[in-house]
Short mmCIF file of C-alpha atoms and ligand atoms in Angstrom, two decimals:
data_model
loop_
_atom_site.label_atom_id
_atom_site.label_comp_id
_atom_site.label_asym_id
_atom_site.label_seq_id
_atom_site.Cartn_x
_atom_site.Cartn_y
_atom_site.Cartn_z
CA UNK A 62 33.46 -96.07 28.32
CA UNK A 63 33.13 -94.12 31.61
CA UNK A 64 32.35 -90.43 31.20
CA UNK A 65 35.16 -88.05 30.39
CA UNK A 66 34.65 -84.38 29.70
CA UNK A 67 36.20 -84.37 26.21
CA UNK A 68 36.38 -86.77 23.27
CA UNK A 69 40.12 -86.29 22.94
CA UNK A 70 43.10 -85.32 25.07
CA UNK A 71 46.75 -84.52 24.56
CA UNK A 72 47.79 -87.30 26.94
CA UNK A 73 46.02 -90.24 28.57
CA UNK A 74 47.76 -91.85 31.54
CA UNK A 75 46.74 -95.37 32.58
CA UNK A 76 47.21 -95.70 36.34
CA UNK A 77 47.21 -93.14 39.16
CA UNK A 78 50.20 -94.31 41.19
CA UNK A 79 52.81 -91.69 42.14
CA UNK A 80 54.45 -92.13 38.74
CA UNK A 81 51.21 -91.86 36.75
CA UNK A 82 50.16 -88.73 38.65
CA UNK A 83 53.65 -87.24 38.28
CA UNK A 84 53.66 -87.86 34.53
CA UNK A 85 50.23 -86.23 34.30
CA UNK A 86 51.33 -83.18 36.32
CA UNK A 87 54.54 -82.77 34.30
CA UNK A 88 52.53 -82.71 31.05
CA UNK A 89 49.58 -80.68 32.36
CA UNK A 90 51.83 -77.88 33.59
CA UNK A 91 53.12 -77.60 30.02
CA UNK A 92 49.55 -76.92 28.93
CA UNK A 93 48.70 -80.48 27.84
CA UNK A 94 45.10 -81.63 28.32
CA UNK A 95 45.61 -84.76 30.42
CA UNK A 96 43.37 -87.57 31.58
CA UNK A 97 44.35 -90.15 34.22
CA UNK A 98 42.34 -93.39 34.29
CA UNK A 99 42.55 -95.60 37.37
CA UNK A 100 41.27 -99.16 37.82
CA UNK A 101 40.59 -98.82 41.56
CA UNK A 102 37.89 -96.67 43.14
CA UNK A 103 40.46 -94.26 44.57
CA UNK A 104 43.68 -92.74 43.26
CA UNK A 105 47.13 -93.46 44.59
CA UNK A 106 48.40 -96.94 43.62
CA UNK A 107 51.07 -97.66 46.22
CA UNK A 108 50.19 -94.50 48.18
CA UNK A 109 46.85 -95.26 49.79
CA UNK A 110 45.80 -95.28 53.45
CA UNK A 111 42.86 -97.24 54.86
CA UNK A 112 41.26 -98.30 58.13
CA UNK A 113 42.36 -101.90 57.60
CA UNK A 114 41.89 -103.11 61.18
CA UNK A 115 39.66 -101.06 63.49
CA UNK A 116 37.86 -97.71 63.15
CA UNK A 117 40.24 -94.83 63.79
CA UNK A 118 43.41 -96.81 62.87
CA UNK A 119 44.76 -95.47 59.55
CA UNK A 120 47.13 -97.94 57.92
CA UNK A 121 49.34 -97.36 54.87
CA UNK A 122 48.27 -100.20 52.59
CA UNK A 123 51.58 -100.06 50.67
CA UNK A 124 54.29 -97.41 51.01
CA UNK A 125 54.86 -95.82 54.40
CA UNK A 126 58.29 -94.23 54.80
CA UNK A 127 59.45 -91.63 52.30
CA UNK A 128 63.16 -90.84 52.03
CA UNK A 129 62.83 -90.94 48.23
CA UNK A 130 59.67 -88.83 48.37
CA UNK A 131 61.26 -85.98 50.29
CA UNK A 132 64.46 -86.26 48.20
CA UNK A 133 62.69 -86.37 44.83
CA UNK A 134 63.75 -83.38 42.70
CA UNK A 135 60.35 -83.46 40.94
CA UNK A 136 58.27 -83.53 44.14
CA UNK A 137 60.40 -80.68 45.49
CA UNK A 138 59.75 -78.61 42.37
CA UNK A 139 55.97 -78.97 42.91
CA UNK A 140 55.96 -77.57 46.46
CA UNK A 141 53.54 -80.28 47.55
CA UNK A 142 53.42 -78.71 51.00
CA UNK A 143 51.25 -75.98 49.44
CA UNK A 144 48.82 -78.74 48.43
CA UNK A 145 48.33 -80.23 51.88
CA UNK A 146 51.32 -82.57 52.18
CA UNK A 147 53.13 -82.39 55.51
CA UNK A 148 56.21 -84.53 56.11
CA UNK A 149 56.42 -85.78 59.70
CA UNK A 150 59.85 -86.85 60.95
CA UNK A 151 60.26 -89.43 63.70
CA UNK A 152 62.85 -88.68 66.39
CA UNK A 153 65.07 -91.43 64.94
CA UNK A 154 64.82 -92.51 61.28
CA UNK A 155 65.84 -96.15 61.80
CA UNK A 156 66.86 -98.51 64.57
CA UNK A 157 68.15 -102.03 64.07
CA UNK A 158 67.99 -104.16 67.24
CA UNK A 159 70.45 -106.99 67.92
CA UNK A 160 70.49 -109.68 70.59
CA UNK A 161 71.76 -108.75 74.04
CA UNK A 162 69.85 -105.45 74.13
CA UNK A 163 72.15 -103.86 71.52
CA UNK A 164 71.08 -101.82 68.47
CA UNK A 165 72.53 -99.95 65.51
CA UNK A 166 70.93 -96.55 65.21
CA UNK A 167 70.64 -94.42 62.08
CA UNK A 168 70.16 -90.86 63.32
CA UNK A 169 69.48 -87.72 61.27
CA UNK A 170 72.97 -86.62 62.33
CA UNK A 171 75.85 -88.34 60.54
CA UNK A 172 78.16 -87.56 63.48
CA UNK A 173 75.84 -89.15 66.02
CA UNK A 174 75.39 -92.23 63.83
CA UNK A 175 79.11 -92.64 63.20
CA UNK A 176 79.94 -92.16 66.90
CA UNK A 177 77.42 -94.85 67.81
CA UNK A 178 79.24 -97.32 65.56
CA UNK A 179 82.41 -97.24 67.69
CA UNK A 180 85.37 -98.74 65.83
CA UNK A 181 83.53 -98.36 62.48
CA UNK A 182 83.19 -94.61 63.00
CA UNK A 183 85.86 -93.62 60.48
CA UNK A 184 84.81 -96.13 57.80
CA UNK A 185 81.23 -94.84 58.11
CA UNK A 186 82.39 -91.26 57.60
CA UNK A 187 84.57 -92.21 54.62
CA UNK A 188 81.59 -93.85 52.90
CA UNK A 189 78.96 -91.21 53.61
CA UNK A 190 80.40 -87.81 54.50
CA UNK A 191 80.88 -86.30 51.04
CA UNK A 192 77.74 -87.98 49.65
CA UNK A 193 75.65 -86.37 52.38
CA UNK A 194 77.34 -83.00 51.88
CA UNK A 195 76.54 -83.04 48.13
CA UNK A 196 73.23 -84.93 48.27
CA UNK A 197 71.20 -82.23 46.53
CA UNK A 198 73.63 -82.24 43.60
CA UNK A 199 73.66 -86.04 43.53
CA UNK A 200 69.90 -86.74 43.63
CA UNK A 201 69.05 -85.54 40.08
CA UNK A 202 71.68 -87.93 38.67
CA UNK A 203 70.60 -90.86 40.86
CA UNK A 204 66.96 -90.40 39.83
CA UNK A 205 67.54 -90.32 36.05
CA UNK A 206 68.51 -93.14 33.65
CA UNK A 207 72.19 -93.95 33.50
CA UNK A 208 73.96 -91.59 31.09
CA UNK A 209 76.93 -89.26 31.06
CA UNK A 210 77.03 -87.92 34.64
CA UNK A 211 77.02 -84.16 35.19
CA UNK A 212 79.26 -84.57 38.24
CA UNK A 213 81.48 -87.54 37.37
CA UNK A 214 83.69 -87.52 40.48
CA UNK A 215 80.76 -87.27 42.87
CA UNK A 216 78.80 -89.86 40.90
CA UNK A 217 81.78 -92.22 41.08
CA UNK A 218 81.85 -91.80 44.88
CA UNK A 219 78.25 -93.02 44.88
CA UNK A 220 78.42 -95.45 41.97
CA UNK A 221 81.49 -97.46 42.96
CA UNK A 222 80.21 -98.61 46.37
CA UNK A 223 76.65 -98.82 44.97
CA UNK A 224 77.78 -101.35 42.36
CA UNK A 225 79.19 -103.75 44.98
CA UNK A 226 77.43 -106.74 46.52
CA UNK A 227 76.13 -105.52 49.87
CA UNK A 228 77.46 -108.53 51.79
CA UNK A 229 80.96 -107.93 50.43
CA UNK A 230 80.86 -104.16 51.03
CA UNK A 231 79.60 -104.50 54.60
CA UNK A 232 82.25 -107.11 55.48
CA UNK A 233 85.07 -105.17 53.75
CA UNK A 234 84.29 -101.77 55.27
CA UNK A 235 82.94 -102.59 58.72
CA UNK A 236 83.98 -104.90 61.53
CA UNK A 237 81.14 -104.50 64.08
CA UNK A 238 77.85 -106.44 64.07
CA UNK A 239 76.07 -103.09 64.35
CA UNK A 240 77.49 -101.37 61.24
CA UNK A 241 77.26 -104.54 59.16
CA UNK A 242 73.66 -105.27 60.16
CA UNK A 243 72.61 -101.64 59.64
CA UNK A 244 73.92 -101.67 56.08
CA UNK A 245 72.53 -105.16 55.31
CA UNK A 246 69.04 -104.13 56.45
CA UNK A 247 69.04 -101.09 54.18
CA UNK A 248 70.47 -103.03 51.24
CA UNK A 249 67.79 -105.71 51.67
CA UNK A 250 65.18 -103.20 50.40
CA UNK A 251 66.39 -104.20 46.91
CA UNK A 252 64.71 -107.64 47.35
CA UNK A 253 67.71 -109.60 46.02
CA UNK A 254 70.24 -111.90 47.68
CA UNK A 255 72.91 -109.63 49.14
CA UNK A 256 75.80 -111.31 47.33
CA UNK A 257 74.48 -109.95 43.98
CA UNK A 258 76.20 -107.03 42.26
CA UNK A 259 74.51 -103.62 42.78
CA UNK A 260 72.73 -104.67 45.97
CA UNK A 261 74.58 -101.91 47.82
CA UNK A 262 72.92 -99.18 45.76
CA UNK A 263 69.70 -98.88 47.75
CA UNK A 264 71.60 -99.27 51.04
CA UNK A 265 73.90 -96.35 50.23
CA UNK A 266 70.98 -94.22 48.97
CA UNK A 267 68.79 -94.88 52.04
CA UNK A 268 71.55 -94.28 54.58
CA UNK A 269 72.81 -91.08 52.96
CA UNK A 270 69.20 -89.87 52.71
CA UNK A 271 68.60 -90.38 56.44
CA UNK A 272 71.29 -87.76 57.03
CA UNK A 273 70.57 -85.51 54.06
CA UNK A 274 66.76 -85.30 54.11
CA UNK A 275 65.39 -87.72 56.74
CA UNK A 276 62.94 -90.61 56.51
CA UNK A 277 59.55 -88.94 57.03
CA UNK A 278 56.02 -90.28 56.87
CA UNK A 279 53.17 -88.26 55.37
CA UNK A 280 50.76 -86.71 57.87
CA UNK A 281 47.44 -88.55 57.66
CA UNK A 282 49.03 -91.38 55.67
CA UNK A 283 50.75 -91.90 52.33
CA UNK A 284 47.41 -91.15 50.65
CA UNK A 285 48.24 -87.48 51.33
CA UNK A 286 51.02 -87.70 48.72
CA UNK A 287 48.55 -88.84 46.04
CA UNK A 288 46.04 -86.20 47.15
CA UNK A 289 48.67 -83.45 46.90
CA UNK A 290 49.70 -84.60 43.41
CA UNK A 291 46.03 -84.71 42.36
CA UNK A 292 45.59 -81.18 43.70
CA UNK A 293 48.48 -79.91 41.54
CA UNK A 294 47.00 -81.74 38.56
CA UNK A 295 43.61 -80.15 39.14
CA UNK A 296 45.26 -76.72 39.27
CA UNK A 297 46.50 -77.40 35.73
CA UNK A 298 43.05 -78.61 34.58
CA UNK A 299 44.00 -82.31 34.53
CA UNK A 300 41.21 -84.88 34.84
CA UNK A 301 41.07 -88.16 36.77
CA UNK A 302 38.52 -90.96 36.32
CA UNK A 303 38.57 -93.84 38.85
CA UNK A 304 36.91 -97.27 38.64
CA UNK A 305 38.09 -97.84 35.06
CA UNK A 306 40.27 -100.96 34.64
CA UNK A 307 41.57 -100.43 31.11
CA UNK A 308 41.64 -103.61 29.01
CA UNK A 309 42.16 -102.35 25.45
CA UNK A 310 43.35 -99.23 23.66
CA UNK A 311 39.99 -99.03 21.90
CA UNK A 312 38.26 -97.99 25.16
CA UNK A 313 40.45 -94.91 25.54
CA UNK A 314 39.73 -91.47 24.09
CA UNK A 315 41.93 -90.22 21.26
CA UNK A 316 45.22 -88.70 22.41
CA UNK A 317 48.62 -87.66 21.13
CA UNK A 318 50.36 -89.79 23.78
CA UNK A 319 49.44 -92.69 26.08
CA UNK A 320 51.54 -93.30 29.17
CA UNK A 321 51.31 -96.62 31.05
CA UNK A 322 51.81 -96.49 34.82
CA UNK A 323 51.55 -100.27 34.67
CA UNK A 324 53.72 -103.36 34.69
CA UNK A 325 55.24 -104.28 31.29
CA UNK A 326 52.90 -107.31 31.15
CA UNK A 327 49.77 -105.17 31.57
CA UNK A 328 51.06 -102.67 29.00
CA UNK A 329 51.66 -105.53 26.55
CA UNK A 330 48.13 -106.86 27.10
CA UNK A 331 46.38 -103.50 26.71
CA UNK A 332 48.41 -102.24 23.76
CA UNK A 333 47.84 -105.36 21.62
CA UNK A 334 48.54 -104.69 17.96
CA UNK A 335 49.55 -101.10 18.74
CA UNK A 336 52.99 -102.49 19.61
CA UNK A 337 55.01 -104.84 17.37
CA UNK A 338 54.95 -108.53 18.32
CA UNK A 339 58.72 -108.62 19.01
CA UNK A 340 58.55 -105.69 21.44
CA UNK A 341 55.59 -107.25 23.25
CA UNK A 342 57.57 -110.49 23.60
CA UNK A 343 60.38 -108.51 25.22
CA UNK A 344 57.88 -106.88 27.61
CA UNK A 345 56.48 -110.31 28.44
CA UNK A 346 60.01 -111.56 29.22
CA UNK A 347 60.42 -108.87 31.92
CA UNK A 348 61.30 -110.60 35.21
CA UNK A 349 59.69 -110.08 38.61
CA UNK A 350 61.33 -110.97 41.92
CA UNK A 351 60.12 -112.30 45.28
CA UNK A 352 56.85 -111.12 46.79
CA UNK A 353 55.88 -109.95 50.25
CA UNK A 354 53.70 -110.98 53.17
CA UNK A 355 52.37 -107.96 55.06
CA UNK A 356 50.75 -107.51 58.48
CA UNK A 357 49.13 -104.32 59.77
CA UNK A 358 48.53 -104.22 63.50
CA UNK A 359 46.32 -102.04 65.67
CA UNK A 360 48.06 -101.74 69.05
CA UNK A 361 46.87 -100.76 72.52
CA UNK A 362 50.22 -99.05 73.24
CA UNK A 363 53.63 -98.49 71.62
CA UNK A 364 55.72 -101.60 70.91
CA UNK A 365 57.70 -102.52 74.06
CA UNK A 366 61.10 -102.68 72.34
CA UNK A 367 64.00 -103.57 74.63
CA UNK A 368 66.29 -100.93 73.11
CA UNK A 369 65.26 -97.34 73.76
CA UNK A 370 66.13 -96.11 70.22
CA UNK A 371 63.64 -98.57 68.72
CA UNK A 372 60.91 -96.88 70.76
CA UNK A 373 61.67 -93.59 68.96
CA UNK A 374 62.30 -94.91 65.45
CA UNK A 375 59.98 -94.46 62.47
CA UNK A 376 61.40 -97.64 60.96
CA UNK A 377 62.80 -100.71 62.72
CA UNK A 378 64.66 -103.44 60.84
CA UNK A 379 64.01 -106.76 62.56
CA UNK A 380 66.41 -109.36 61.24
CA UNK A 381 69.43 -109.66 63.50
CA UNK A 382 72.92 -109.83 62.04
CA UNK A 383 74.21 -109.44 58.49
CA UNK A 384 74.45 -113.25 58.20
CA UNK A 385 70.82 -113.70 59.28
CA UNK A 386 69.51 -111.03 56.91
CA UNK A 387 71.54 -112.40 53.99
CA UNK A 388 70.18 -115.91 54.67
CA UNK A 389 66.58 -114.65 54.89
CA UNK A 390 66.83 -112.75 51.59
CA UNK A 391 68.44 -115.76 49.87
CA UNK A 392 65.58 -117.94 51.15
CA UNK A 393 62.89 -115.74 49.60
CA UNK A 394 64.78 -115.57 46.29
CA UNK A 395 65.36 -119.33 46.14
CA UNK A 396 61.77 -120.30 46.96
CA UNK A 397 62.01 -120.95 50.72
CA UNK A 398 60.14 -119.31 53.62
CA UNK A 399 62.52 -118.12 56.29
CA UNK A 400 61.70 -119.26 59.85
CA UNK A 401 63.01 -115.92 61.15
CA UNK A 402 62.42 -113.56 58.20
CA UNK A 403 63.98 -110.12 57.84
CA UNK A 404 61.09 -107.72 58.60
CA UNK A 405 60.66 -104.06 57.68
CA UNK A 406 58.63 -102.48 60.47
CA UNK A 407 57.01 -99.03 60.26
CA UNK A 408 55.87 -97.13 63.36
CA UNK A 409 54.14 -94.23 61.58
CA UNK A 410 51.94 -93.31 64.56
CA UNK A 411 55.02 -92.27 66.59
CA UNK A 412 55.64 -89.32 64.26
CA UNK A 413 52.04 -88.84 63.16
CA UNK A 414 49.45 -89.07 65.97
CA UNK A 415 46.57 -88.80 63.45
CA UNK A 416 47.08 -92.46 62.57
CA UNK A 417 45.45 -93.94 65.69
CA UNK A 418 43.11 -93.01 68.56
CA UNK A 419 44.86 -91.22 71.45
CA UNK A 420 47.40 -93.44 73.22
CA UNK A 421 47.02 -96.23 70.66
CA UNK A 422 49.26 -97.08 67.70
CA UNK A 423 49.48 -98.62 64.25
CA UNK A 424 52.29 -100.95 63.18
CA UNK A 425 53.15 -101.81 59.56
CA UNK A 426 55.33 -104.85 58.89
CA UNK A 427 56.28 -107.02 55.94
CA UNK A 428 58.83 -109.62 54.93
CA UNK A 429 59.98 -110.98 51.58
CA UNK A 430 58.65 -114.37 50.51
CA UNK A 431 58.88 -116.45 47.30
CA UNK A 432 56.85 -114.98 44.42
CA UNK A 433 53.20 -116.00 44.52
CA UNK A 434 53.46 -117.44 48.07
CA UNK A 435 50.24 -118.15 49.97
CA UNK A 436 52.01 -119.19 53.19
CA UNK A 437 50.69 -117.32 56.24
CA UNK A 438 53.77 -115.63 57.79
CA UNK A 439 51.84 -113.71 60.46
CA UNK A 440 52.96 -115.85 63.41
CA UNK A 441 56.59 -115.82 62.25
CA UNK A 442 56.49 -112.02 61.93
CA UNK A 443 54.87 -111.57 65.34
CA UNK A 444 57.35 -113.96 67.00
CA UNK A 445 60.33 -112.29 65.36
CA UNK A 446 59.22 -108.87 66.64
CA UNK A 447 58.86 -110.48 70.11
CA UNK A 448 62.57 -111.41 69.93
CA UNK A 449 63.43 -107.72 70.37
CA UNK A 450 60.20 -106.58 72.05
CA UNK A 451 59.03 -109.14 74.60
CA UNK A 452 55.36 -108.59 75.40
CA UNK A 453 54.56 -107.27 71.91
CA UNK A 454 51.89 -109.92 71.39
CA UNK A 455 49.91 -108.59 74.37
CA UNK A 456 49.62 -105.13 72.78
CA UNK A 457 47.82 -106.39 69.63
CA UNK A 458 44.17 -105.34 69.37
CA UNK A 459 43.62 -106.42 65.75
CA UNK A 460 45.57 -107.37 62.63
CA UNK A 461 45.14 -107.44 58.87
CA UNK A 462 47.28 -109.57 56.56
CA UNK A 463 48.03 -109.71 52.82
CA UNK A 464 49.77 -112.60 51.05
CA UNK A 465 51.19 -112.40 47.51
CA UNK A 466 47.98 -113.12 45.56
CA UNK A 467 46.13 -110.60 47.76
CA UNK A 468 48.82 -107.97 47.12
CA UNK A 469 48.48 -108.58 43.37
CA UNK A 470 44.67 -108.50 43.57
CA UNK A 471 44.94 -105.13 45.33
CA UNK A 472 47.16 -103.66 42.59
CA UNK A 473 47.71 -105.53 39.32
CA UNK A 474 51.17 -103.93 39.01
CA UNK A 475 52.42 -106.09 41.91
CA UNK A 476 52.83 -109.32 39.94
CA UNK A 477 53.27 -112.33 42.21
CA UNK A 478 53.50 -109.92 45.16
CA UNK A 479 56.57 -108.10 43.75
CA UNK A 480 56.23 -104.55 45.11
CA UNK A 481 59.26 -102.94 43.46
CA UNK A 482 58.14 -103.04 39.82
CA UNK A 483 60.36 -105.91 38.74
CA UNK A 484 63.65 -107.49 39.65
CA UNK A 485 66.39 -104.90 40.06
CA UNK A 486 69.31 -107.21 39.30
CA UNK A 487 72.32 -106.05 37.35
CA UNK A 488 70.87 -106.57 33.87
CA UNK A 489 67.35 -105.40 34.56
CA UNK A 490 68.34 -102.27 36.49
CA UNK A 491 70.25 -101.13 33.40
CA UNK A 492 67.64 -102.22 30.87
CA UNK A 493 64.22 -101.75 32.45
CA UNK A 494 61.71 -102.42 30.97
CA UNK A 495 63.67 -103.48 27.84
CA UNK A 496 67.09 -102.48 26.47
CA UNK A 497 66.47 -99.18 24.66
CA UNK A 498 68.20 -95.82 24.37
CA UNK A 499 65.13 -94.11 25.80
CA UNK A 500 63.61 -96.60 28.27
CA UNK A 501 60.26 -94.77 28.46
CA UNK A 502 59.56 -94.86 24.73
CA UNK A 503 58.36 -97.80 22.62
CA UNK A 504 58.42 -98.55 18.87
CA UNK A 505 55.01 -96.81 18.70
CA UNK A 506 55.74 -93.05 18.93
CA UNK A 507 52.47 -92.50 20.84
CA UNK A 508 52.99 -95.15 23.56
CA UNK A 509 55.19 -94.69 26.63
CA UNK A 510 55.72 -96.49 29.92
CA UNK A 511 56.17 -94.51 33.15
CA UNK A 512 55.82 -96.98 36.03
CA UNK A 513 58.37 -98.26 38.56
CA UNK A 514 59.35 -100.80 35.91
CA UNK A 515 61.40 -97.97 34.32
CA UNK A 516 64.42 -96.10 35.76
CA UNK A 517 65.03 -95.22 38.54
CA UNK A 518 62.77 -98.12 39.67
CA UNK A 519 60.61 -98.66 42.78
CA UNK A 520 59.82 -96.20 45.53
CA UNK A 521 57.56 -93.19 45.86
CA UNK A 522 59.41 -90.37 44.09
CA UNK A 523 57.47 -89.80 40.88
CA UNK A 524 60.72 -89.64 38.93
CA UNK A 525 59.79 -92.46 36.52
CA UNK A 526 56.68 -90.46 35.62
CA UNK A 527 58.55 -87.17 35.37
CA UNK A 528 61.29 -88.69 33.18
CA UNK A 529 58.66 -90.35 30.95
CA UNK A 530 56.80 -87.05 30.56
CA UNK A 531 60.05 -85.43 29.46
CA UNK A 532 60.48 -88.21 26.90
CA UNK A 533 56.97 -87.44 25.60
CA UNK A 534 57.65 -83.70 25.42
CA UNK A 535 60.87 -84.30 23.47
CA UNK A 536 59.43 -86.91 21.12
CA UNK A 537 55.88 -86.02 20.14
CA UNK A 538 55.63 -83.83 17.05
CA UNK A 539 53.19 -80.95 17.39
C1 LIG B 775 53.60 -103.15 50.93
C2 LIG B 775 54.41 -102.10 50.21
C3 LIG B 775 55.29 -101.32 50.92
C4 LIG B 775 56.03 -100.32 50.28
N1 LIG B 775 56.80 -99.48 51.02
C5 LIG B 775 57.36 -98.41 50.44
C6 LIG B 775 57.93 -97.38 51.25
O1 LIG B 775 57.85 -97.42 52.48
N2 LIG B 775 58.50 -96.32 50.62
C7 LIG B 775 58.52 -96.21 49.25
O2 LIG B 775 59.06 -95.21 48.72
N3 LIG B 775 57.96 -97.17 48.46
C8 LIG B 775 57.36 -98.24 49.03
N4 LIG B 775 56.71 -99.17 48.26
C9 LIG B 775 56.85 -99.12 46.79
C10 LIG B 775 55.98 -98.05 46.15
O3 LIG B 775 54.66 -98.09 46.67
C11 LIG B 775 55.95 -98.28 44.64
O4 LIG B 775 57.28 -98.40 44.14
C12 LIG B 775 55.25 -97.13 43.94
O5 LIG B 775 53.92 -97.02 44.38
C13 LIG B 775 55.27 -97.33 42.42
O6 LIG B 775 54.53 -96.30 41.83
P1 LIG B 775 53.89 -96.44 40.37
O7 LIG B 775 53.21 -95.18 40.09
O8 LIG B 775 54.94 -96.91 39.43
O9 LIG B 775 52.85 -97.64 40.47
P2 LIG B 775 51.67 -97.96 41.48
O10 LIG B 775 51.82 -97.18 42.72
O11 LIG B 775 51.64 -99.44 41.58
O12 LIG B 775 50.37 -97.44 40.75
C14 LIG B 775 49.89 -97.99 39.57
C15 LIG B 775 48.43 -97.71 39.45
O13 LIG B 775 48.01 -98.12 38.14
C16 LIG B 775 46.75 -98.74 38.25
N5 LIG B 775 46.58 -99.63 37.11
C17 LIG B 775 47.32 -100.70 36.79
N6 LIG B 775 46.82 -101.30 35.69
C18 LIG B 775 45.73 -100.56 35.32
C19 LIG B 775 44.79 -100.68 34.26
N7 LIG B 775 44.84 -101.68 33.38
N8 LIG B 775 43.81 -99.76 34.18
C20 LIG B 775 43.72 -98.72 35.06
N9 LIG B 775 44.59 -98.59 36.09
C21 LIG B 775 45.58 -99.49 36.21
C22 LIG B 775 46.80 -99.48 39.57
O14 LIG B 775 45.51 -99.75 40.07
C23 LIG B 775 47.57 -98.48 40.44
O15 LIG B 775 46.69 -97.59 41.09
C24 LIG B 775 55.92 -100.16 48.87
C25 LIG B 775 55.01 -100.95 48.15
C26 LIG B 775 54.25 -101.89 48.81
C27 LIG B 775 53.22 -102.68 48.04
#
């Protein structure tokens, strides 16, 4: 067993992703002696930054853009800015180029966005205006497990459109290519075919957040989020040990509670006889969705996008129309590799000059592919960016790629390359990781799960960890 300072703790947390660190902080600030154990050599899980291509180019290995981070009620309560975190906002949160030099543009301002959508201006306002106005009231309900809402009318304004299939909602509400494509691109973050129920939820959340809080990146890279959380933990005397891939419960020091920032499968493996056979079978039956193929580029100059807004945007959705995006997402789900995949592109160095040497830039891009895929999508991604940025290829100095097995090797939570902690379809979003009144608890009163495989699911917000810590505080008998 690697060295820890004490033989026993109040809580041991397995995994130092944003949820593991958040769970640790939430317990440590209540006076609990906490220990976080991490398999990798550095903390952070999906919030790490590395020089993946060339010296001086700092790439976000996983998460990059943080609307859920800046909106998170728990992160806000911690005042992470006092621990070195600085949110950097791009001039434009998101641009979505279309053929013919057109683009849909998601601005910080709701008015500016709506006006840019022409004949869909009123429909856009009807969907988003009151959600944006009451976002700070809405976020705590969105980020907790489904229960009796504290603001039922407001929650219904969010929940009714959120429950709809994104393809249906976009076609019913909007008539322009721009408004439909903008919504489809945001909804596609759910990694499901867009005709599925509930696929609008992430689209509505992301678009309202662009107006309510923005889509920032973290100065210096997403690693700064993990470092800030670790700094808060240290302030409360929490401990972290890296380089410790936990395999069995027997390796861990005694504790009153164990929290798993892991996939259900890893929790089942580690816990062994500590959990009943039937419960472990239910964990093993947890379903994962498509994976990703990712490319990080080092660039000699900014991407030469045809549309001016794309040159100012922190995120660019490359995928064309609603029909094209829907087809690409269906392909990944049904085991095919799209010829022109929908790509999520991050231009962090536009808002944060620390990411690359002066005048040079980083670019972060990934597309969804069938789970476990080893197909090299780099050329397809590069060509698809060229569709809206002719000459892009000539700006590339170096690139680094990750296919699904490499994503999983990097972080064992990303099974088959699934980066969102498990399929978020209608059954599993309501019952993750298994159907249970308190989703964070297990039949063993000492064992809890706190990863993105619990509500409110994937993204860097720490709310799975915070909610799990609250479950621990309510449940464990002193
Ligand atoms: C390519 C990519 C892009 C993404 N983009 C975004 C984005 O832009 N914005 C956003 O909000 N989210 C994004 N995400 C999703 C986000 O990173 C995750 O949802 C989030 O990190 C989940 O946090 P977590 O704490 O649940 O788990 P993780 O961040 O996965 O952390 C889990 C940690 O537990 C450790 N661990 C697992 N098993 C063990 C074990 N047996 N022993 C010890 N340690 C163990 C792992 O090594 C890991 O460090 C992205 C993810 C990826 C991969």
